[in-house]
mmCIF file of C-alpha atoms in Angstrom:
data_model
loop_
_atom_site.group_PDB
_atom_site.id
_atom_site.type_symbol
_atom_site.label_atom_id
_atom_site.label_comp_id
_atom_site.label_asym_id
_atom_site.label_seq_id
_atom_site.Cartn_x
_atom_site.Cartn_y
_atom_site.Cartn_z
ATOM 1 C CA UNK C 284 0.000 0.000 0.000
ATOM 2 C CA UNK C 285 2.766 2.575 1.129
ATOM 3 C CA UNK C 286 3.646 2.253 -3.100
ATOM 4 C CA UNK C 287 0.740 3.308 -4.243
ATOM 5 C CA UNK C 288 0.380 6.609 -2.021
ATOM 6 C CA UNK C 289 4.211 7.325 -3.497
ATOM 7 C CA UNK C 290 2.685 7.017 -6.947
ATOM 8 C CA UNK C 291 0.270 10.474 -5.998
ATOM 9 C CA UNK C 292 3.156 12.248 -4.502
ATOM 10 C CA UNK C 293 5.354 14.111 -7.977
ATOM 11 C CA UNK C 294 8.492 13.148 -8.156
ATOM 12 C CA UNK C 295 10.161 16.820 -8.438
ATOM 13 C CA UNK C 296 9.328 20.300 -7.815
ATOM 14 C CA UNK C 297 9.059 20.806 -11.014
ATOM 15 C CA UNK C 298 6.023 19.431 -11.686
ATOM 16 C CA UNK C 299 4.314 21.409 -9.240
ATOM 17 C CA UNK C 300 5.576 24.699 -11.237
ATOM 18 C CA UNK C 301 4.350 23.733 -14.731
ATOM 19 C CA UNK C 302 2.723 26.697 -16.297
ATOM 20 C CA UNK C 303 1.929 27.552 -19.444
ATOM 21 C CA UNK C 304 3.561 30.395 -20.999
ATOM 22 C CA UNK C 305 2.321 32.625 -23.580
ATOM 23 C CA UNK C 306 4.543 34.429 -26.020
ATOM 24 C CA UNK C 307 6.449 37.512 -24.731
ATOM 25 C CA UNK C 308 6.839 39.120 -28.223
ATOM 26 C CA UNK C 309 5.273 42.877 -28.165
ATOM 27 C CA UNK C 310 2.054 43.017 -30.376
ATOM 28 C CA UNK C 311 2.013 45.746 -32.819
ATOM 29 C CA UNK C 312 0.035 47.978 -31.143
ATOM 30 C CA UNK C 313 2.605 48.249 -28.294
ATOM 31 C CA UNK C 314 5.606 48.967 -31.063
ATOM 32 C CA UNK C 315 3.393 51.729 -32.617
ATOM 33 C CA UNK C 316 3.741 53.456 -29.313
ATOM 34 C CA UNK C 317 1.539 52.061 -26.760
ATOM 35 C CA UNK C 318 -1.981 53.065 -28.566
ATOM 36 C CA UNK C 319 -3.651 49.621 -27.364
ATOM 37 C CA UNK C 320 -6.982 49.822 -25.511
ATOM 38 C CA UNK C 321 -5.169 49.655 -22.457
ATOM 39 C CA UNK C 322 -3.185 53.067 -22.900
ATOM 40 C CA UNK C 323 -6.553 54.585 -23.376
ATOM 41 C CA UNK C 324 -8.444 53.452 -20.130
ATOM 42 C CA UNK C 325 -5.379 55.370 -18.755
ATOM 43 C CA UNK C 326 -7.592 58.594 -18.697
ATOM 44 C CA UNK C 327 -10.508 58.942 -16.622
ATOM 45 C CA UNK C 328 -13.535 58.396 -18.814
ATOM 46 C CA UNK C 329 -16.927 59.580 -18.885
ATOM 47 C CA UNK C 330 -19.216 56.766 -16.727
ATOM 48 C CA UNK C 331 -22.970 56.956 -18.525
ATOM 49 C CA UNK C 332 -24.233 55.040 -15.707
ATOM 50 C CA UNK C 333 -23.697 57.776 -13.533
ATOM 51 C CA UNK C 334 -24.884 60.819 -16.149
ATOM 52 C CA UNK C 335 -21.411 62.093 -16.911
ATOM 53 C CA UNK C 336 -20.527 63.311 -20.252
ATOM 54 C CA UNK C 337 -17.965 64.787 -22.390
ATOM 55 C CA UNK C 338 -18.039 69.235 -22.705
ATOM 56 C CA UNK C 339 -16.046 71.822 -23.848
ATOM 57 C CA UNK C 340 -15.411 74.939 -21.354
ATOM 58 C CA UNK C 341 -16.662 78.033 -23.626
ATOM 59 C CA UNK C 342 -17.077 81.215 -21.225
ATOM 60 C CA UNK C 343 -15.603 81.728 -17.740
ATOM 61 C CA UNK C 344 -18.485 83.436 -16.084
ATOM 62 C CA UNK C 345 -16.767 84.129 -12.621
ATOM 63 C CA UNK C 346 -17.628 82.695 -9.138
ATOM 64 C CA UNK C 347 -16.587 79.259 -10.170
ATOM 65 C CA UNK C 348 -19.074 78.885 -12.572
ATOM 66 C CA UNK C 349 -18.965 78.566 -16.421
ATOM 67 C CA UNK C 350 -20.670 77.358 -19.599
ATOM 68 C CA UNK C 351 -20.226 74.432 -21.298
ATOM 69 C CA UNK C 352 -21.210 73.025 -24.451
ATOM 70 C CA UNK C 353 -21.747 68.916 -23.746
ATOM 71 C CA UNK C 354 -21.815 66.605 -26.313
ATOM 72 C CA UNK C 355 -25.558 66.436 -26.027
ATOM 73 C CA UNK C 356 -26.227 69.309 -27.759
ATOM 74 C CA UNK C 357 -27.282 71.589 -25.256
ATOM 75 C CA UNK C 358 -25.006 74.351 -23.653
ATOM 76 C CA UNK C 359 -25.117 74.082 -19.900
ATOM 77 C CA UNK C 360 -24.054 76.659 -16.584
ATOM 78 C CA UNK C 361 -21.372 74.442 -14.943
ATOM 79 C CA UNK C 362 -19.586 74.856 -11.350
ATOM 80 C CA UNK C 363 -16.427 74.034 -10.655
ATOM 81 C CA UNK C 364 -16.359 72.702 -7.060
ATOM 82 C CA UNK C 365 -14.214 74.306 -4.492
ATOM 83 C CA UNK C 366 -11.752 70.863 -4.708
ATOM 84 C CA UNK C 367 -11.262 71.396 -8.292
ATOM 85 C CA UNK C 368 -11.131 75.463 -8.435
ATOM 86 C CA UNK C 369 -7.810 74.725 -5.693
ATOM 87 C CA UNK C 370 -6.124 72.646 -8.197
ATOM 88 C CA UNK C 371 -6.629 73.090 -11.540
ATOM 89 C CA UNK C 372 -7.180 75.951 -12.736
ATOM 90 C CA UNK C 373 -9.785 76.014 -15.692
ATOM 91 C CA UNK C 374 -9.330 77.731 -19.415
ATOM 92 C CA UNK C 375 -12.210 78.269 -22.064
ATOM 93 C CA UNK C 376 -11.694 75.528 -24.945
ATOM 94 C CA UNK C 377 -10.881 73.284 -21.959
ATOM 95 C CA UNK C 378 -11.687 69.280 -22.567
ATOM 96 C CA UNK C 379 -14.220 68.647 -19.181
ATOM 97 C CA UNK C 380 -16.365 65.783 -17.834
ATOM 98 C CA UNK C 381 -19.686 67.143 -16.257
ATOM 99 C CA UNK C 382 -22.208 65.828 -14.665
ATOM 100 C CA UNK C 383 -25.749 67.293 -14.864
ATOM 101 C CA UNK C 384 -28.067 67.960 -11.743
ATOM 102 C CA UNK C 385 -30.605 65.556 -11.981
ATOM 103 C CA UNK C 386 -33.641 68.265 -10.482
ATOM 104 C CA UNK C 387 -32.104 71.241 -13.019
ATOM 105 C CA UNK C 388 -30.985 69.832 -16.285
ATOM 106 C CA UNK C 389 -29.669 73.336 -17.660
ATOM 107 C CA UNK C 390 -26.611 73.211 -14.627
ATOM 108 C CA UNK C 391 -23.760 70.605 -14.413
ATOM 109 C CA UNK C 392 -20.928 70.011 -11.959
ATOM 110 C CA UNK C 393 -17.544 69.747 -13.675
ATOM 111 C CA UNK C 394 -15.731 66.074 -12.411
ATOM 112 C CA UNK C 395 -12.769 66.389 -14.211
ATOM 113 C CA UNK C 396 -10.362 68.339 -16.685
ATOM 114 C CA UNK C 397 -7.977 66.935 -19.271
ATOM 115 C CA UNK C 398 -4.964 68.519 -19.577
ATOM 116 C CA UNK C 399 -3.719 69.505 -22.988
ATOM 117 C CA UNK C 400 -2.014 66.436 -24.198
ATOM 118 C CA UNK C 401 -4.729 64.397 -22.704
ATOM 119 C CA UNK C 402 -7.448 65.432 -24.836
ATOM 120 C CA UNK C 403 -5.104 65.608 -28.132
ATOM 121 C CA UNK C 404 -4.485 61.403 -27.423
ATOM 122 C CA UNK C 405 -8.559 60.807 -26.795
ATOM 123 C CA UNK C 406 -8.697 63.120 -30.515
ATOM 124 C CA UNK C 407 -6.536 61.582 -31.902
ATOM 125 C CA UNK C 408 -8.297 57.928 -30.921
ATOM 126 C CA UNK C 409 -11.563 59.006 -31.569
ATOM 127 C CA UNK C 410 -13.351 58.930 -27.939
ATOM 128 C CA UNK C 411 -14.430 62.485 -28.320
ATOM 129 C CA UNK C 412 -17.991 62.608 -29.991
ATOM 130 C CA UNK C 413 -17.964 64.518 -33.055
ATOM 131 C CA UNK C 414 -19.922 67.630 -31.864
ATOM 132 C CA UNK C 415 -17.152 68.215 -29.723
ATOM 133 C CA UNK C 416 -13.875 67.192 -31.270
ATOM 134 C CA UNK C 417 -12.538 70.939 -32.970
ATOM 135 C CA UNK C 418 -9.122 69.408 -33.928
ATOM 136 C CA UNK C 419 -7.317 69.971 -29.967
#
């Protein structure tokens, strides 16, 4: 009996370290410069789950507030919350994600700014909708 439980047992570590392994070769993506799908999700993205949305900062109108054009059409009042204002500081022609208010559909919170290089990449890749892509 004691043979057959040293038949179960492997004979070398190595067994127990058998994986399979995958080519390490880059794809071509990654040689063109890293413009997988990967490289993209780098940037915070709009979530439409939670009403966000792509705009386009067009007047400063002072007190932290200024108006947008979204890539729904419509041009909204947006603030700039007291975090953000701190921070980053931001310029009309400014890549933004807002967020409408869900009781006043003409105002919008801004969640986040792209800087400049940021929203030439997403251009360049085509994740900026069409209405509000002017060539950054």
């Amino acid at each position: 009996m004691a043979e057959d439980d040293d038949a179960d047992i492997p004979l070398a570590a190595d067994d127990l370290l058998e994986e399979e392994t995958g080519p390490l070769e880059a794809t071509p993506e990654e040689l063109a410069g890293g413009d997988s799908e990967e490289a993209i999700r780098r940037y915070r993205m709009p979530d439409p789950r939670n009403r966000e949305m792509f705009a386009i900062a067009d007047q400063l109108m002072g007190a932290s507030k200024l108006r947008v054009m979204c890539e729904d059409g419509k041009s909204r009042m947006a603030r700039i919350p007291g975090k953000m204002k701190r921070r980053m500081w931001i310029k009309p022609g400014d890549l933004v994600i807002v967020k409408p208010w869900d009781f006043q559909n003409a105002k919008a919170d801004v969640k986040y700014r792209y800087v400049r290089t940021q929203s030439v990449n997403l251009s360049r890749r085509k994740k900026i909708p069409e209405l509000l892509d002017v060539g950054f």
